[in-house]
Structure formats: structure tokens, C-alpha cells
PDB file of C-alpha atoms in Angstrom:
ATOM      1  CA  MET A   1       7.625  -1.025  13.893  1.00 55.00           C
ATOM      2  CA  ALA A   2      10.933   0.207  12.524  1.00 57.00           C
ATOM      3  CA  SER A   3      11.000   3.784  11.277  1.00 54.00           C
ATOM      4  CA  PHE A   4      13.110   5.581   8.706  1.00 54.00           C
ATOM      5  CA  GLY A   5      12.601   8.570   6.445  1.00 51.00           C
ATOM      6  CA  TYR A   6      13.789  10.893   3.759  1.00 48.00           C
ATOM      7  CA  PRO A   7      16.686  13.128   4.876  1.00 49.00           C
ATOM      8  CA  THR A   8      14.477  16.230   5.004  1.00 52.00           C
ATOM      9  CA  GLY A   9      11.880  14.411   7.074  1.00 72.00           C
ATOM     10  CA  ARG A  10       9.115  15.317   4.620  1.00 86.00           C
ATOM     11  CA  LEU A  11       8.109  11.658   4.317  1.00 90.00           C
ATOM     12  CA  ARG A  12       8.402   9.099   7.096  1.00 91.00           C
ATOM     13  CA  VAL A  13       7.709   5.399   6.926  1.00 89.00           C
ATOM     14  CA  SER A  14       7.176   2.851   9.663  1.00 90.00           C
ATOM     15  CA  CYS A  15       7.622  -0.791   8.801  1.00 87.00           C
ATOM     16  CA  SER A  16       6.179  -3.922  10.354  1.00 87.00           C
ATOM     17  CA  HIS A  17       7.729  -7.102   8.974  1.00 80.00           C
ATOM     18  CA  GLY A  18       5.888 -10.352   8.432  1.00 80.00           C
ATOM     19  CA  ASP A  19       3.340 -11.398   5.870  1.00 81.00           C
ATOM     20  CA  PRO A  20       1.807  -9.100   5.018  1.00 90.00           C
ATOM     21  CA  VAL A  21       4.439  -6.409   5.429  1.00 93.00           C
ATOM     22  CA  LEU A  22       2.887  -3.143   6.618  1.00 94.00           C
ATOM     23  CA  LEU A  23       4.433   0.160   5.513  1.00 96.00           C
ATOM     24  CA  ALA A  24       2.759   3.216   7.066  1.00 96.00           C
ATOM     25  CA  PHE A  25       3.647   6.587   5.517  1.00 96.00           C
ATOM     26  CA  SER A  26       3.229  10.086   6.916  1.00 95.00           C
ATOM     27  CA  GLY A  27       4.081  13.499   5.502  1.00 95.00           C
ATOM     28  CA  GLU A  28       4.386  14.469   1.834  1.00 96.00           C
ATOM     29  CA  LEU A  29       4.596  12.011  -1.036  1.00 97.00           C
ATOM     30  CA  ASP A  30       5.790  13.939  -4.076  1.00 96.00           C
ATOM     31  CA  ALA A  31       8.616  13.998  -6.642  1.00 95.00           C
ATOM     32  CA  GLY A  32      11.144  14.757  -3.928  1.00 94.00           C
ATOM     33  CA  THR A  33      10.193  11.829  -1.702  1.00 95.00           C
ATOM     34  CA  VAL A  34       9.182   8.998  -4.058  1.00 95.00           C
ATOM     35  CA  LEU A  35      12.501   7.227  -3.514  1.00 94.00           C
ATOM     36  CA  VAL A  36      11.495   6.588   0.101  1.00 94.00           C
ATOM     37  CA  VAL A  37       8.550   4.527  -1.174  1.00 96.00           C
ATOM     38  CA  VAL A  38      10.700   2.727  -3.747  1.00 96.00           C
ATOM     39  CA  GLY A  39      13.305   1.901  -1.108  1.00 95.00           C
ATOM     40  CA  ALA A  40      10.777   0.746   1.476  1.00 95.00           C
ATOM     41  CA  VAL A  41       8.972  -1.549  -0.965  1.00 96.00           C
ATOM     42  CA  ALA A  42      12.276  -2.917  -2.321  1.00 95.00           C
ATOM     43  CA  ALA A  43      13.463  -3.627   1.229  1.00 93.00           C
ATOM     44  CA  ALA A  44      10.173  -5.355   2.037  1.00 93.00           C
ATOM     45  CA  LEU A  45      10.403  -7.521  -1.093  1.00 94.00           C
ATOM     46  CA  ALA A  46      13.993  -8.457  -0.228  1.00 92.00           C
ATOM     47  CA  GLY A  47      12.926  -9.731   3.186  1.00 88.00           C
ATOM     48  CA  SER A  48      13.137 -13.336   4.189  1.00 83.00           C
ATOM     49  CA  PRO A  49      10.801 -15.003   3.741  1.00 85.00           C
ATOM     50  CA  GLU A  50       9.611 -13.019   0.742  1.00 88.00           C
ATOM     51  CA  PRO A  51       6.206 -11.497   1.502  1.00 91.00           C
ATOM     52  CA  ARG A  52       3.146 -12.403  -0.543  1.00 92.00           C
ATOM     53  CA  SER A  53       1.497  -9.101   0.361  1.00 94.00           C
ATOM     54  CA  ILE A  54       2.561  -5.558   1.175  1.00 95.00           C
ATOM     55  CA  VAL A  55       0.129  -3.054   2.660  1.00 96.00           C
ATOM     56  CA  LEU A  56       0.909   0.640   2.106  1.00 97.00           C
ATOM     57  CA  ASP A  57      -0.984   2.736   4.648  1.00 97.00           C
ATOM     58  CA  LEU A  58      -1.240   6.293   3.311  1.00 98.00           C
ATOM     59  CA  ALA A  59      -3.602   7.597   6.004  1.00 97.00           C
ATOM     60  CA  GLY A  60      -0.848   9.774   7.489  1.00 96.00           C
ATOM     61  CA  LEU A  61      -0.091  11.716   4.315  1.00 97.00           C
ATOM     62  CA  HIS A  62      -1.007  15.391   4.164  1.00 96.00           C
ATOM     63  CA  PHE A  63       0.085  15.698   0.518  1.00 97.00           C
ATOM     64  CA  LEU A  64       0.011  13.213  -2.369  1.00 98.00           C
ATOM     65  CA  GLY A  65       1.274  14.582  -5.668  1.00 97.00           C
ATOM     66  CA  ALA A  66       1.123  13.161  -9.170  1.00 97.00           C
ATOM     67  CA  ALA A  67       4.649  11.735  -8.861  1.00 97.00           C
ATOM     68  CA  GLY A  68       3.547   9.982  -5.681  1.00 97.00           C
ATOM     69  CA  VAL A  69       0.580   8.411  -7.452  1.00 98.00           C
ATOM     70  CA  ARG A  70       2.857   7.282 -10.311  1.00 98.00           C
ATOM     71  CA  VAL A  71       5.276   5.637  -7.878  1.00 98.00           C
ATOM     72  CA  LEU A  72       2.388   3.737  -6.270  1.00 98.00           C
ATOM     73  CA  SER A  73       1.607   2.266  -9.673  1.00 97.00           C
ATOM     74  CA  ALA A  74       5.269   1.478 -10.331  1.00 97.00           C
ATOM     75  CA  VAL A  75       5.833  -0.297  -7.007  1.00 97.00           C
ATOM     76  CA  THR A  76       2.593  -2.235  -7.514  1.00 97.00           C
ATOM     77  CA  ASP A  77       3.977  -3.519 -10.821  1.00 96.00           C
ATOM     78  CA  HIS A  78       7.352  -4.255  -9.230  1.00 96.00           C
ATOM     79  CA  ALA A  79       5.725  -6.229  -6.419  1.00 95.00           C
ATOM     80  CA  ALA A  80       3.584  -8.177  -8.905  1.00 95.00           C
ATOM     81  CA  ALA A  81       6.707  -9.102 -10.879  1.00 95.00           C
ATOM     82  CA  GLN A  82       7.992 -10.707  -7.660  1.00 94.00           C
ATOM     83  CA  ASN A  83       4.683 -12.516  -7.017  1.00 93.00           C
ATOM     84  CA  ALA A  84       3.609 -10.152  -4.249  1.00 94.00           C
ATOM     85  CA  ARG A  85       0.365  -8.229  -4.001  1.00 94.00           C
ATOM     86  CA  LEU A  86       0.412  -4.557  -3.010  1.00 95.00           C
ATOM     87  CA  ARG A  87      -2.580  -3.025  -1.235  1.00 96.00           C
ATOM     88  CA  VAL A  88      -3.133   0.696  -0.616  1.00 97.00           C
ATOM     89  CA  VAL A  89      -4.949   2.041   2.450  1.00 97.00           C
ATOM     90  CA  THR A  90      -6.547   5.495   2.234  1.00 97.00           C
ATOM     91  CA  GLY A  91      -7.624   5.478   5.890  1.00 94.00           C
ATOM     92  CA  GLY A  92     -10.402   7.974   5.274  1.00 92.00           C
ATOM     93  CA  ASN A  93      -7.796  10.537   4.226  1.00 97.00           C
ATOM     94  CA  ALA A  94      -9.512  12.988   1.850  1.00 97.00           C
ATOM     95  CA  VAL A  95      -6.187  14.152   0.372  1.00 97.00           C
ATOM     96  CA  VAL A  96      -5.242  10.601  -0.608  1.00 98.00           C
ATOM     97  CA  ARG A  97      -8.704   9.621  -1.853  1.00 97.00           C
ATOM     98  CA  ARG A  98      -8.938  12.767  -3.995  1.00 97.00           C
ATOM     99  CA  ALA A  99      -5.472  12.301  -5.567  1.00 98.00           C
ATOM    100  CA  LEU A 100      -6.243   8.674  -6.414  1.00 98.00           C
ATOM    101  CA  TRP A 101      -9.659   9.595  -7.795  1.00 97.00           C
ATOM    102  CA  LEU A 102      -8.420  12.548  -9.897  1.00 97.00           C
ATOM    103  CA  THR A 103      -5.715  10.434 -11.518  1.00 96.00           C
ATOM    104  CA  GLY A 104      -7.912   7.358 -11.962  1.00 96.00           C
ATOM    105  CA  ALA A 105      -5.482   5.333  -9.869  1.00 97.00           C
ATOM    106  CA  ASP A 106      -8.308   4.272  -7.539  1.00 95.00           C
ATOM    107  CA  ARG A 107      -9.617   2.143 -10.421  1.00 95.00           C
ATOM    108  CA  VAL A 108      -6.243   0.468 -11.030  1.00 94.00           C
ATOM    109  CA  LEU A 109      -4.681   0.063  -7.583  1.00 96.00           C
ATOM    110  CA  ASP A 110      -5.973  -2.336  -4.931  1.00 95.00           C
ATOM    111  CA  VAL A 111      -7.406   0.340  -2.587  1.00 96.00           C
ATOM    112  CA  TYR A 112      -8.929  -0.202   0.869  1.00 96.00           C
ATOM    113  CA  PRO A 113     -10.674   2.262   3.205  1.00 96.00           C
ATOM    114  CA  ASP A 114      -8.802   1.117   6.317  1.00 95.00           C
ATOM    115  CA  ARG A 115      -5.847  -0.936   7.489  1.00 94.00           C
ATOM    116  CA  ALA A 116      -7.985  -3.754   8.915  1.00 93.00           C
ATOM    117  CA  ALA A 117      -9.696  -4.372   5.556  1.00 93.00           C
ATOM    118  CA  ALA A 118      -6.381  -4.395   3.702  1.00 93.00           C
ATOM    119  CA  LEU A 119      -4.772  -6.751   6.207  1.00 90.00           C
ATOM    120  CA  ALA A 120      -7.783  -9.081   6.105  1.00 88.00           C
ATOM    121  CA  ALA A 121      -7.707  -9.114   2.294  1.00 87.00           C
ATOM    122  CA  ALA A 122      -4.001  -9.865   2.381  1.00 63.00           C
ATOM    123  CA  ASP A 123      -4.720 -12.987   4.413  1.00 61.00           C
ATOM    124  CA  SER A 124      -5.163 -15.768   1.849  1.00 55.00           C
ATOM    125  CA  GLY A 125      -6.915 -17.835   4.503  1.00 55.00           C
ATOM    126  CA  GLU A 126      -9.530 -15.091   4.792  1.00 51.00           C
ATOM    127  CA  PHE A 127     -10.027 -15.201   1.021  1.00 51.00           C
ATOM    128  CA  LEU A 128     -10.546 -18.967   1.146  1.00 53.00           C
ATOM    129  CA  ARG A 129     -13.023 -18.637   4.024  1.00 53.00           C
ATOM    130  CA  LEU A 130     -15.011 -16.013   2.094  1.00 50.00           C
ATOM    131  CA  THR A 131     -15.017 -18.191  -1.021  1.00 50.00           C
ATOM    132  CA  ALA A 132     -16.197 -21.200   0.976  1.00 57.00           C
ATOM    133  CA  ARG A 133     -19.028 -19.130   2.495  1.00 58.00           C
ATOM    134  CA  MET A 134     -20.128 -18.043  -0.988  1.00 58.00           C
ATOM    135  CA  TRP A 135     -20.262 -21.634  -2.226  1.00 67.00           C
ATOM    136  CA  ASN A 136     -22.059 -22.880   0.893  1.00 65.00           C
ATOM    137  CA  SER A 137     -24.794 -20.240   0.917  1.00 56.00           C
TER     138      SER A 137
END
């Protein structure tokens, strides 16, 4: 995984390329660090081939402010405009779950409890297998 971060080091991101692209964040996601998220998602969307899914793993955050929640919504919309699906992983992180719940973002964003669930959901083959099992039962 490649790693880069905001100049102050308050927010770090590790990136794993492929489809889905995995972006794992650690530190503080607030008004002063939202551009790290914007840049990381933009870079992922500019990759070749263009990803169909991007997984944002927020389990490593120890602060998620209102500006951070707003940027999650904005990058979700940006990804959708480029035919990519963005998934958010809380990873059992109470700080992240609470911020998403208080703002109502947990009802709008595609949120998963762990990385494995988000990666499995991002696999269109997995979706087709689940659909086939539903029809065959």
C-alpha cells in the first residue's frame, strides 16, 4: 500500500490500487484535512483502469468532524458521477459510527462494519452469487 498524508500529518492515507481501490485513513478528518480525502479519491478515480468501487476505511480515525462527514458525502457523489461506487468502513470505530449517526450520514452513505464486508460487497461477482442464491432457494 502506498502512503501519503496532509503536511501536518494529522490525517494519513494508505492506498491499495486495483478494483476495488482501498483507501485506509488514520488520524483526524476535519475541516483542515478534508482535501486529503478529496485528493485521494480523485487520484483513485483517475487510475487506469478506472475503478468501479472505492472502499474508504475509516477505522483508524480518532476524530471525525462535521466537515469530514460532508466531504464523505461529496466524494460519494463525485464517484457516482464517474460510475464508481464508494463504500465506507467504520471498522467498529465508535468515533466514526457516532459522527455518522449524529449527522444522519449512516442512512445515506454505503456503510459497512468491516473491511471484509465492504470488499465483498464491492465484488460484483459476489453480488451476482448472492442474487442467484436468493432465486434458487
